[in-house]
C-alpha positions as a printed NumPy array, in Angstrom:
array([[ 84.986, 101.946, 111.865],
       [ 82.777, 101.053, 108.902],
       [ 81.781,  97.722, 107.751],
       [ 79.718,  95.638, 106.009],
       [ 79.116,  91.728, 105.235],
       [ 76.668,  89.664, 103.053],
       [ 76.463,  86.395, 103.114],
       [ 73.792,  84.791, 100.455],
       [ 72.679,  81.114,  99.779],
       [ 73.173,  80.256,  96.09 ],
       [ 71.542,  76.623,  96.491],
       [ 74.176,  75.624,  99.42 ],
       [ 77.079,  77.936,  98.153],
       [ 77.603,  79.635, 100.512],
       [ 79.107,  83.902,  99.171],
       [ 80.714,  86.307, 101.504],
       [ 81.242,  90.461, 101.027],
       [ 83.114,  91.743, 102.522],
       [ 83.399,  96.596, 101.897],
       [ 85.848,  98.042, 105.672],
       [ 88.471,  99.758, 105.755],
       [ 91.498,  97.853, 108.078],
       [ 91.975,  99.497, 111.055],
       [ 95.917,  99.363, 112.207],
       [ 95.041,  96.519, 115.032],
       [ 94.469,  94.496, 112.019],
       [ 96.981,  94.936, 110.174],
       [ 99.28 ,  94.534, 113.061],
       [ 97.936,  91.874, 114.58 ],
       [ 97.539,  89.914, 111.251],
       [100.809,  91.115, 110.847],
       [101.905,  89.309, 114.283],
       [100.255,  86.484, 113.256],
       [102.521,  85.214, 109.943],
       [105.626,  85.829, 112.709],
       [104.071,  82.511, 113.737],
       [104.166,  80.953, 110.497],
       [105.588,  77.721, 109.604],
       [107.349,  79.21 , 106.81 ],
       [107.923,  82.937, 107.472],
       [108.936,  81.032, 111.245],
       [112.282,  79.142, 109.95 ],
       [113.203,  82.476, 108.119],
       [113.41 ,  83.888, 110.706],
       [114.895,  82.002, 112.684],
       [118.005,  81.227, 109.866],
       [118.357,  85.018, 110.026],
       [117.782,  84.914, 112.58 ],
       [121.321,  82.302, 113.952],
       [122.829,  83.359, 110.698],
       [122.972,  87.125, 111.948],
       [123.963,  84.815, 115.855],
       [126.892,  82.749, 114.876],
       [128.455,  86.094, 113.027],
       [128.869,  87.803, 116.033],
       [130.659,  84.804, 117.73 ],
       [133.35 ,  84.801, 114.498],
       [133.804,  88.296, 115.222],
       [134.147,  88.173, 118.592],
       [136.523,  85.733, 118.736],
       [138.015,  86.649, 115.662],
       [139.017,  89.953, 117.689],
       [140.047,  87.967, 120.856],
       [142.696,  86.386, 118.536],
       [143.927,  89.316, 116.995],
       [143.942,  91.288, 119.656],
       [146.136,  87.449, 121.522],
       [148.159,  87.32 , 118.05 ],
       [149.141,  91.316, 118.306],
       [150.064,  91.748, 122.45 ],
       [152.002,  88.477, 122.013],
       [153.648,  90.581, 118.836],
       [154.308,  94.376, 120.483],
       [155.568,  92.132, 123.465],
       [157.987,  90.888, 121.179],
       [159.593,  92.957, 118.562],
       [158.827,  96.199, 121.072],
       [156.811,  98.606, 118.471],
       [153.778,  99.887, 120.077],
       [152.788, 102.441, 117.727],
       [151.987, 100.148, 114.583],
       [150.437,  96.815, 117.543],
       [148.855,  99.861, 118.481],
       [146.946, 101.619, 115.683],
       [146.262,  97.754, 114.535],
       [144.594,  96.527, 117.584],
       [142.376,  99.959, 117.599],
       [141.056,  98.766, 114.408],
       [140.076,  95.476, 115.009],
       [138.821,  97.105, 118.848],
       [136.82 ,  98.912, 116.825],
       [135.797,  96.58 , 113.292],
       [134.277,  94.455, 116.213],
       [132.634,  96.475, 117.971],
       [130.909,  97.765, 115.272],
       [129.932,  94.872, 113.83 ],
       [129.337,  92.918, 116.771],
       [126.283,  96.488, 117.723],
       [125.108,  95.541, 113.878],
       [124.5  ,  92.297, 114.974],
       [122.213,  93.05 , 117.782],
       [120.349,  96.021, 116.173],
       [120.017,  93.597, 113.07 ],
       [118.094,  91.325, 116.209],
       [116.654,  94.288, 118.512],
       [115.591,  96.657, 116.063],
       [114.251,  94.206, 112.47 ],
       [111.094,  94.369, 114.299],
       [109.97 ,  97.165, 115.296],
       [111.077,  98.591, 112.309],
       [108.955,  96.071, 110.53 ],
       [106.296,  97.567, 112.531],
       [107.296, 101.138, 111.892],
       [106.543, 100.441, 107.882],
       [103.246,  99.376, 108.803],
       [102.292, 101.607, 110.848],
       [103.671, 104.206, 108.58 ],
       [102.063, 103.073, 105.234],
       [ 98.873, 102.63 , 106.592],
       [ 98.892, 106.465, 107.564],
       [ 99.845, 107.211, 104.661],
       [ 96.649, 105.491, 102.688],
       [ 93.613, 106.109, 105.194],
       [ 91.044, 107.79 , 104.577],
       [ 87.985, 106.627, 106.639],
       [ 86.012, 104.905, 103.653],
       [ 85.411, 101.501, 102.622],
       [ 88.53 , 100.801, 101.034],
       [ 88.678,  97.084, 100.214],
       [ 85.379,  95.185,  99.132],
       [ 86.239,  91.493,  99.574],
       [ 83.873,  88.835,  97.723],
       [ 84.369,  85.832,  98.155],
       [ 82.291,  82.552,  96.929],
       [ 83.441,  79.03 ,  95.773],
       [ 85.667,  79.659,  92.893],
       [ 88.491,  82.935,  93.891],
       [ 88.54 ,  85.637,  95.791],
       [ 87.867,  88.942,  93.986],
       [ 89.614,  91.844,  95.969],
       [ 88.405,  95.904,  95.272],
       [ 90.648,  98.18 ,  95.286],
       [ 90.132, 101.895,  95.234],
       [ 91.708, 101.587,  91.914],
       [ 92.974,  98.329,  91.037],
       [ 91.159,  95.159,  91.15 ],
       [ 92.225,  91.096,  91.501],
       [ 90.894,  87.56 ,  91.473],
       [ 92.423,  84.721,  93.114],
       [ 91.283,  80.875,  91.49 ],
       [ 91.678,  78.317,  94.418],
       [ 93.926,  76.895,  92.763],
       [ 96.383,  78.818,  93.717],
       [ 94.888,  79.587,  97.226],
       [ 98.449,  77.436,  99.654],
       [ 97.196,  77.444, 102.599],
       [ 94.955,  79.832, 105.104],
       [ 95.627,  79.962, 108.845],
       [ 92.652,  80.767, 111.526],
       [ 94.359,  83.184, 114.585],
       [ 92.297,  84.884, 117.427],
       [ 91.467,  88.108, 114.843],
       [ 91.295,  86.481, 112.007],
       [ 91.388,  84.732, 108.897],
       [ 95.296,  84.503, 107.209],
       [ 95.173,  83.718, 103.379],
       [ 98.354,  82.709, 101.357],
       [ 98.333,  82.842,  97.816],
       [101.932,  82.728,  97.776],
       [105.059,  81.843, 100.246],
       [105.16 ,  85.181, 101.738],
       [101.766,  87.115, 100.029],
       [ 98.837,  86.769, 102.619],
       [ 95.136,  88.608, 102.523],
       [ 93.307,  89.032, 106.158],
       [ 90.245,  89.474, 106.663],
       [ 89.523,  90.657, 110.311],
       [ 86.895,  88.243, 112.577],
       [ 85.303,  92.219, 113.634],
       [ 83.264,  92.09 , 109.766],
       [ 81.67 ,  89.525, 110.615],
       [ 78.8  ,  89.975, 112.419],
       [ 78.6  ,  86.79 , 114.371],
       [ 80.084,  83.386, 114.882],
       [ 77.501,  81.398, 113.373],
       [ 79.124,  83.484, 110.322],
       [ 83.616,  82.829, 110.641],
       [ 81.773,  78.961, 111.306],
       [ 80.095,  79.669, 108.147],
       [ 83.107,  81.825, 106.626],
       [ 85.243,  79.212, 107.691],
       [ 83.7  ,  76.185, 105.769],
       [ 83.402,  78.125, 102.6  ],
       [ 86.964,  77.768, 102.752],
       [ 88.131,  73.853, 103.86 ],
       [ 85.589,  73.532, 100.389],
       [ 87.056,  75.956,  98.71 ],
       [ 91.013,  74.465,  99.144],
       [ 89.701,  70.717,  99.697],
       [ 92.409,  70.172, 103.524],
       [ 91.779,  71.718, 107.34 ],
       [ 92.702,  75.23 , 108.09 ],
       [ 95.772,  75.826, 110.329],
       [ 95.877,  77.756, 113.493],
       [ 97.281,  79.883, 114.85 ],
       [ 97.122,  80.215, 119.092]])
């Protein structure tokens, strides 16, 4: 675990410089916290309700088709075609039901698998992130990529038990884990800087 944090004070404006390598737990914990943010929670809830409605509608549709063709078979006596249609209807209903359930259950599993896969692919064991935060904005330096974001572009900041989520859009965020700070005093100083910089209170995720 390689981390380096430096806090400086220039005319009462505290600057933070973080140099560290993300650990897998940092990314998984940030993902768990992100799910609890309002925008993502609403989107996730809407998708789940949609899939549940689709499943219920398809089941009702299957029951209706089954009843209709049972009645037709009983009245017409032509069982071959009716059996084929019923078999297709049953197969389609079962497929849609299983597909909907798999989306509800496997969605989170697949997301966490993708995080693990991406982490192992890019893991180097060396310091690969440098984040400089001051009164103007934040600078993120990676091995072959750099970006700067002014505070006016930061939409919101969340504090969760293991760190911070800094959102620059509805879905894009930067996470800074608590472990990169030397002590709780530094964490509180960082909270003060964020509150002053974005001009609003930090949101808390339990």
